[in-house]
mmCIF file of C-alpha atoms in Angstrom:
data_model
loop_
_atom_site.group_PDB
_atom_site.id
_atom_site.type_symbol
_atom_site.label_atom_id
_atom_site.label_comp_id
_atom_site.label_asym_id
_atom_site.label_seq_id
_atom_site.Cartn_x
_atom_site.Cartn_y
_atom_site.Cartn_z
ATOM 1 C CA UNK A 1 0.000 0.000 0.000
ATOM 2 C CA UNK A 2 1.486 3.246 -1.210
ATOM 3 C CA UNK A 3 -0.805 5.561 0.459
ATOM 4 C CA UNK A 4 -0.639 7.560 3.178
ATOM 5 C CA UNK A 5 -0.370 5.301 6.983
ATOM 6 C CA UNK A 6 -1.669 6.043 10.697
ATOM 7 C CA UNK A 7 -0.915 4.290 13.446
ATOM 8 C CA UNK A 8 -2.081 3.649 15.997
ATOM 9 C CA UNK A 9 -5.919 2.953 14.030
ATOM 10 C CA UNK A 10 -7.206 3.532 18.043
ATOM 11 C CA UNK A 11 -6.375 4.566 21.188
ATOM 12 C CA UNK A 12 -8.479 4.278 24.016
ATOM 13 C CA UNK A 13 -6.114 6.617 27.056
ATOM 14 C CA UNK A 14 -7.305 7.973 30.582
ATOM 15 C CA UNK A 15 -7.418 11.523 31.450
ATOM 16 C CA UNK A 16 -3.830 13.013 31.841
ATOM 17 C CA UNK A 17 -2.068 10.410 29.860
ATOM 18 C CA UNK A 18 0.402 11.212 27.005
ATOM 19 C CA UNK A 19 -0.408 9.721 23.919
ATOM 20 C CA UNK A 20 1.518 9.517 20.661
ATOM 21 C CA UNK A 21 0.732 8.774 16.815
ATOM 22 C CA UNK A 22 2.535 8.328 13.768
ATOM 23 C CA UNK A 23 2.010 9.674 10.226
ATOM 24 C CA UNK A 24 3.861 8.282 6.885
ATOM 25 C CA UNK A 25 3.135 10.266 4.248
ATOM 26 C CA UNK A 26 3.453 9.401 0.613
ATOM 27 C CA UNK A 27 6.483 8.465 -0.300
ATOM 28 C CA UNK A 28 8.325 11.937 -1.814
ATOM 29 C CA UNK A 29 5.321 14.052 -0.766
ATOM 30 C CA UNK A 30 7.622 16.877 0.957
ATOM 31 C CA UNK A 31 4.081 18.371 2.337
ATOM 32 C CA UNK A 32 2.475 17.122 5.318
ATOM 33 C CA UNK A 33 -0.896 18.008 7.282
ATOM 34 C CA UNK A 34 -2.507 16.863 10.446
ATOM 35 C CA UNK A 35 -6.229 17.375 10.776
ATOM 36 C CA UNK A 36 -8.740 16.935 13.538
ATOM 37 C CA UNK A 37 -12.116 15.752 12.809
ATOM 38 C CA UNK A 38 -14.695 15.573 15.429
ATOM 39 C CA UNK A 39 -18.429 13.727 14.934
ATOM 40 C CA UNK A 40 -20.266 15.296 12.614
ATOM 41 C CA UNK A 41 -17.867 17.853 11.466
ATOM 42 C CA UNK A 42 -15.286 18.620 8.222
ATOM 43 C CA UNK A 43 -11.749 17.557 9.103
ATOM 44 C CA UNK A 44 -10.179 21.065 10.885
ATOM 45 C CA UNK A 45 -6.912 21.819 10.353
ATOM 46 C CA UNK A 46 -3.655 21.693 12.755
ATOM 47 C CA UNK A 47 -0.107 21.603 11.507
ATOM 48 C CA UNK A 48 1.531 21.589 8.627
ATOM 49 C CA UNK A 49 4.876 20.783 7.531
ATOM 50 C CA UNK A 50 7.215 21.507 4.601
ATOM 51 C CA UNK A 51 9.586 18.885 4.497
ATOM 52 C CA UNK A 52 10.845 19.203 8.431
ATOM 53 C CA UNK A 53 9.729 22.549 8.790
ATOM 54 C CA UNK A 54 6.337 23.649 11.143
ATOM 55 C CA UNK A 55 5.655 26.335 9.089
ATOM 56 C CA UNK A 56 1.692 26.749 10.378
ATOM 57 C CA UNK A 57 0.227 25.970 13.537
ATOM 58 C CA UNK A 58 -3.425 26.502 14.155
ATOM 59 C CA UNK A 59 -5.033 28.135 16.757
ATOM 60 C CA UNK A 60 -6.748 24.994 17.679
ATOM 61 C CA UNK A 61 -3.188 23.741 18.841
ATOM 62 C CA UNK A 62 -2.827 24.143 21.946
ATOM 63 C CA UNK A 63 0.804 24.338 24.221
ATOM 64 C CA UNK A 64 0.138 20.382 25.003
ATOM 65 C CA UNK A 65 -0.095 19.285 21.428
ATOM 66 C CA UNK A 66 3.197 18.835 19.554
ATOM 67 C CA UNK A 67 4.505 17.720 16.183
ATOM 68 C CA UNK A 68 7.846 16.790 15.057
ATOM 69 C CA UNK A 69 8.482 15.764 11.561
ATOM 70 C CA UNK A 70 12.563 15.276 11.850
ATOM 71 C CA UNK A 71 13.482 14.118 8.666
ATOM 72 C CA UNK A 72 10.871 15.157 6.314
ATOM 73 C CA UNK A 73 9.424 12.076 5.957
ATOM 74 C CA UNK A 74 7.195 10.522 8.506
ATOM 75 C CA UNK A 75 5.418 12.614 11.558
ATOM 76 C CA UNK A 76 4.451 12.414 15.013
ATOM 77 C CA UNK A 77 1.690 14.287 16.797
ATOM 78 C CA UNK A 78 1.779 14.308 20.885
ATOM 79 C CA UNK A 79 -0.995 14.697 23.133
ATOM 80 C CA UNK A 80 -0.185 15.706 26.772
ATOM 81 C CA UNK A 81 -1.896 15.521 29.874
ATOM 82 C CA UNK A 82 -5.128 14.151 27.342
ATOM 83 C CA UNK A 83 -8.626 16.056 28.280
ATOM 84 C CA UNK A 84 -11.863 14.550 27.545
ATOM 85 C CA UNK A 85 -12.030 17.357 24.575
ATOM 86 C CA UNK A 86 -9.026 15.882 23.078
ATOM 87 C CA UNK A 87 -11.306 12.838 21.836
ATOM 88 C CA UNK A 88 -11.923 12.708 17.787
ATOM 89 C CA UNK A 89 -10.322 11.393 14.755
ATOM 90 C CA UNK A 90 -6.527 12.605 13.879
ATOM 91 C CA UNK A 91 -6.349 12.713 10.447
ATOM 92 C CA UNK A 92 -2.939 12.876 8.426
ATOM 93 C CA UNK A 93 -2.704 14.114 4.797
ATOM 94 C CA UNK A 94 0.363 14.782 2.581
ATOM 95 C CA UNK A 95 0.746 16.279 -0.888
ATOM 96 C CA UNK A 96 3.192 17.362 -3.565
ATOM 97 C CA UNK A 97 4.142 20.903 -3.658
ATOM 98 C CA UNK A 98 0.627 22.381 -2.766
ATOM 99 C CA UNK A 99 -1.576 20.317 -5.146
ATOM 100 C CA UNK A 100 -4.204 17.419 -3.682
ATOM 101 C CA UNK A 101 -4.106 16.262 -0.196
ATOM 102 C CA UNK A 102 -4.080 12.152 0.114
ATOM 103 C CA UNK A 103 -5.694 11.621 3.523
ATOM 104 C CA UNK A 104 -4.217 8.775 5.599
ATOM 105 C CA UNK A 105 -7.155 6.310 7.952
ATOM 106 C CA UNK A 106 -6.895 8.488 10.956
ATOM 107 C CA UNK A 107 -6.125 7.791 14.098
ATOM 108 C CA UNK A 108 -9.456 7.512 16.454
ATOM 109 C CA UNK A 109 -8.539 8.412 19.890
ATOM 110 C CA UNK A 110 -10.746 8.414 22.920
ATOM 111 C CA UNK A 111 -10.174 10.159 25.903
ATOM 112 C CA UNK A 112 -12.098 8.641 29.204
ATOM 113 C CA UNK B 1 -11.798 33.798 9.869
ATOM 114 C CA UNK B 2 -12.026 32.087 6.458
ATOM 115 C CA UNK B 3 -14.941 30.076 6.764
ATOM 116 C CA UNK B 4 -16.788 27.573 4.344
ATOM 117 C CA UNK B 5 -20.189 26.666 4.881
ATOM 118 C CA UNK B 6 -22.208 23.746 3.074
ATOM 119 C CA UNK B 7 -25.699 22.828 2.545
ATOM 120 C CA UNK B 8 -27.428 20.854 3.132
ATOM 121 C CA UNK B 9 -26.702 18.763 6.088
ATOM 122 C CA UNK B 10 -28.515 15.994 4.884
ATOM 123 C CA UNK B 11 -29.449 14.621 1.764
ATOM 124 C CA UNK B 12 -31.989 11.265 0.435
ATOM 125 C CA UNK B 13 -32.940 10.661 -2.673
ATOM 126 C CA UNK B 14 -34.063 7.713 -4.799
ATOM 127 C CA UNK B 15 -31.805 5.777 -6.912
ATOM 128 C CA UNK B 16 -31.303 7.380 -10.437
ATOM 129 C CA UNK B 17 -32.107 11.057 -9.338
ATOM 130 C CA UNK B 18 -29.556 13.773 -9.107
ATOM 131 C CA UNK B 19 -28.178 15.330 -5.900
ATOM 132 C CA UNK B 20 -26.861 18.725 -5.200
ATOM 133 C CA UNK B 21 -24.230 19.748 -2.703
ATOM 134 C CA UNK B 22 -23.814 23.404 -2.018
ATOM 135 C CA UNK B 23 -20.932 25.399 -0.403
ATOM 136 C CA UNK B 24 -19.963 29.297 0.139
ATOM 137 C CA UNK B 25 -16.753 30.394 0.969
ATOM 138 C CA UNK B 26 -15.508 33.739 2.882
ATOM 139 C CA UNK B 27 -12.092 34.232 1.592
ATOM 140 C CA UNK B 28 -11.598 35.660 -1.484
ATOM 141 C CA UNK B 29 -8.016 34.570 -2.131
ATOM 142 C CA UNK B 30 -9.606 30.828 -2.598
ATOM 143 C CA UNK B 31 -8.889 29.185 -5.275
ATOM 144 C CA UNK B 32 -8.655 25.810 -5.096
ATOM 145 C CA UNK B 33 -11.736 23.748 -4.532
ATOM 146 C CA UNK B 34 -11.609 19.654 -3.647
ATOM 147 C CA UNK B 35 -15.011 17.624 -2.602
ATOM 148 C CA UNK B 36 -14.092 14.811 -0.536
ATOM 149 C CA UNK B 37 -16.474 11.299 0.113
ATOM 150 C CA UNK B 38 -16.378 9.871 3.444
ATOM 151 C CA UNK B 39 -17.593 6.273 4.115
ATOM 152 C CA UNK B 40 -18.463 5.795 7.618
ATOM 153 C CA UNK B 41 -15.179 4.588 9.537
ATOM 154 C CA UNK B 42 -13.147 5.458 6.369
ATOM 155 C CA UNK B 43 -10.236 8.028 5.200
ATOM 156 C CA UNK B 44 -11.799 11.140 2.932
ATOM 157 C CA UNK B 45 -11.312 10.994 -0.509
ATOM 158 C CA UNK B 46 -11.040 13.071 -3.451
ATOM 159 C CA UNK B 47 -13.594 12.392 -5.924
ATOM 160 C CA UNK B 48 -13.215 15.483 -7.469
ATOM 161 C CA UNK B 49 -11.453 19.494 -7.227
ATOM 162 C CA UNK B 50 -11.869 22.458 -9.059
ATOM 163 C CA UNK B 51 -9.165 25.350 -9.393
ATOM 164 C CA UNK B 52 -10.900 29.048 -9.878
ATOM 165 C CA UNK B 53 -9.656 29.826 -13.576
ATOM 166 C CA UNK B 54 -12.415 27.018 -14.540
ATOM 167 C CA UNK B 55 -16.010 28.002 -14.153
ATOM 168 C CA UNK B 56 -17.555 23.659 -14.618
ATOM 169 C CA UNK B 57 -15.153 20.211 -14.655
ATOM 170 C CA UNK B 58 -16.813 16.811 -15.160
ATOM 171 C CA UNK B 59 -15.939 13.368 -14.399
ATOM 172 C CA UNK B 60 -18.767 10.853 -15.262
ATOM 173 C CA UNK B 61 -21.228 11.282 -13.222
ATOM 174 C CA UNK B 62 -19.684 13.358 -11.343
ATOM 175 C CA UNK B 63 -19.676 17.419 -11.611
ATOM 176 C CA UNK B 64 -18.692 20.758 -9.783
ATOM 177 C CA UNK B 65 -19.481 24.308 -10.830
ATOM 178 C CA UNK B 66 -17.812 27.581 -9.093
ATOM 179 C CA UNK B 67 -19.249 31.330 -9.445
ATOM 180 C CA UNK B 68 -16.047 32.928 -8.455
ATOM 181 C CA UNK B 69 -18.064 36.603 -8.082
ATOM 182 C CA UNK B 70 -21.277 34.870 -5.959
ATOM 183 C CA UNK B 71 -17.907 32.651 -4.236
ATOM 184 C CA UNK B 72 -20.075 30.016 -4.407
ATOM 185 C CA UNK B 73 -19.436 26.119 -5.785
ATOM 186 C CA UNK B 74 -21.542 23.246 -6.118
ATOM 187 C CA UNK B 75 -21.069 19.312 -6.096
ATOM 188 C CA UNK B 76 -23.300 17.935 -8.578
ATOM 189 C CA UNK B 77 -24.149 13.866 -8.689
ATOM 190 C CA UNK B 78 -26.215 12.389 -11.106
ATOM 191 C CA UNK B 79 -27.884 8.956 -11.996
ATOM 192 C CA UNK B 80 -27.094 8.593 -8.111
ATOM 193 C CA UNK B 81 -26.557 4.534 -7.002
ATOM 194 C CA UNK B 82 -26.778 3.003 -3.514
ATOM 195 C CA UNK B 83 -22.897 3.356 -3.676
ATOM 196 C CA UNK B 84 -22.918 7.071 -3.734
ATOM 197 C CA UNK B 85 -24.553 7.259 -0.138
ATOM 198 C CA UNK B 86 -21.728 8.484 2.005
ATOM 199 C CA UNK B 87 -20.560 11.772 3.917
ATOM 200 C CA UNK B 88 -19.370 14.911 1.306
ATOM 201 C CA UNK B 89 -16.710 17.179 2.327
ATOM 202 C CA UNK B 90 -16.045 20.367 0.456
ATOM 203 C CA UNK B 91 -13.376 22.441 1.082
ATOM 204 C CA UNK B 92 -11.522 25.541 -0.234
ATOM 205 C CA UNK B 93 -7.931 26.584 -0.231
ATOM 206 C CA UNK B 94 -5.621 28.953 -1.449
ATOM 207 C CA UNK B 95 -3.402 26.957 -3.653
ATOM 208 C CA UNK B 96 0.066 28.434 -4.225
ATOM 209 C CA UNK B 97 0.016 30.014 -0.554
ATOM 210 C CA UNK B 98 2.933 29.035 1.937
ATOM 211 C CA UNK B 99 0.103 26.311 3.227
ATOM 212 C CA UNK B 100 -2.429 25.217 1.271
ATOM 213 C CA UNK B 101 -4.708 24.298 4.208
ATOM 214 C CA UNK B 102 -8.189 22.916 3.504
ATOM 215 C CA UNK B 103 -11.018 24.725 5.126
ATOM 216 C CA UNK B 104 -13.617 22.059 5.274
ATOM 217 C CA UNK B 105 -17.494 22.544 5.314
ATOM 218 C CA UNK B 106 -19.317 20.629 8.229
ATOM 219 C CA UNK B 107 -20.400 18.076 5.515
ATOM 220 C CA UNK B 108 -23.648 16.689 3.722
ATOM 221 C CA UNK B 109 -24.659 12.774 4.578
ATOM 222 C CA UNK B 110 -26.041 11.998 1.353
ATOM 223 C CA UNK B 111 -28.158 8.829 1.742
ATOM 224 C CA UNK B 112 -29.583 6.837 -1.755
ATOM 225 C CA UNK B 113 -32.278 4.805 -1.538
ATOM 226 C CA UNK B 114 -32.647 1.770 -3.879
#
């Protein structure tokens, strides 16, 4: 499968637990976005990345969210101290210079 | 804030009619316009995008208009089958930007009854 990959697919976490998840991209794609979905809604976005570089961060993100993307290929988004709020579908997408997003599975996370 | 809103929220019709998915957009600077499909439990995928020196592109069954002026853009199905029923995203962009984020409407569940 040459698409883009999420793992984990779920993660069930208590409240104030860290939680990490991975994002490969496309191979090449040198652009990569995370995206938040919540039940109901359009995919909202987070981060993006060109190549290694966080060049946008939303509002949305807030100081216990972090993502790394060290050598330009795959990602990581970090959770701390997880809220109840934090609970929805991460959804990673990559493209090619600007053009269309490929949307990975998503990572469905629930906070208890 | 840019914003993109889509109607309507939800959407049944009977097997072989057309459906009609509507969105309006707030930032002028758009101009770049995908329409996702989302199965239930399933990534989004493109099924179809529109860039804003086109004013109609087609792809079998499978349409999207854009009034630049009105900023309005339109996801047109037709000779809809069971397969078709799923969740549509649109979104709107400004492609060539130092982003190219995708400002999602809240989505039409578009249901097609056999």
């Amino acid at each position: 499968d040459t698409g883009v990959s999420q793992d984990p697919r779920h993660k069930i976490t208590k409240r104030g637990q860290n939680v990490t998840f991975r994002c490969d991209p496309i191979s090449e794609h040198n652009r990569l976005y995370w995206y938040r979905q919540t039940l109901g809604q359009g995919p909202e976005f987070l981060t993006y990345f060109q190549n290694e570089a966080q060049l946008e961060k939303s509002r949305l993100l807030s100081d216990r969210f972090s993502a790394e993307r060290p050598k330009g290929s795959f990602s990581t988004l970090e959770i701390q101290r997880t809220e109840q709020g934090d609970s929805a579908m991460y959804l990673c997408a990559s493209s090619m210079r600007g053009e269309t997003q490929y949307f990975g599975p998503g990572t469905r996370l629930l906070v208890l | 804030g840019e914003n993109v809103e889509q109607h309507p929220s939800t959407l049944s019709v009977q097997e072989g009619d057309s459906a009609v998915i509507k969105c309006t957009y707030s930032d002028s600077a758009s101009n770049y316009f995908p329409w996702y499909k989302q199965e239930l439990g399933k990534r989004p995928q493109l099924i179809i995008d529109i860039r804003s020196n086109v004013g109609e592109k087609k792809d079998q069954r499978i349409a999207v208009t854009l009034n630049k002026t009105a900023k309005h853009f339109s996801l047109h199905i037709t000779e809809t089958q069971p397969e078709d029923s799923a969740v549509y995203f649109c979104a709107a962009s400004w492609a060539g930007g130092a982003t190219n984020k995708l400002i999602f409407g809240t989505g039409t569940l578009l249901a097609v009854q056999p």
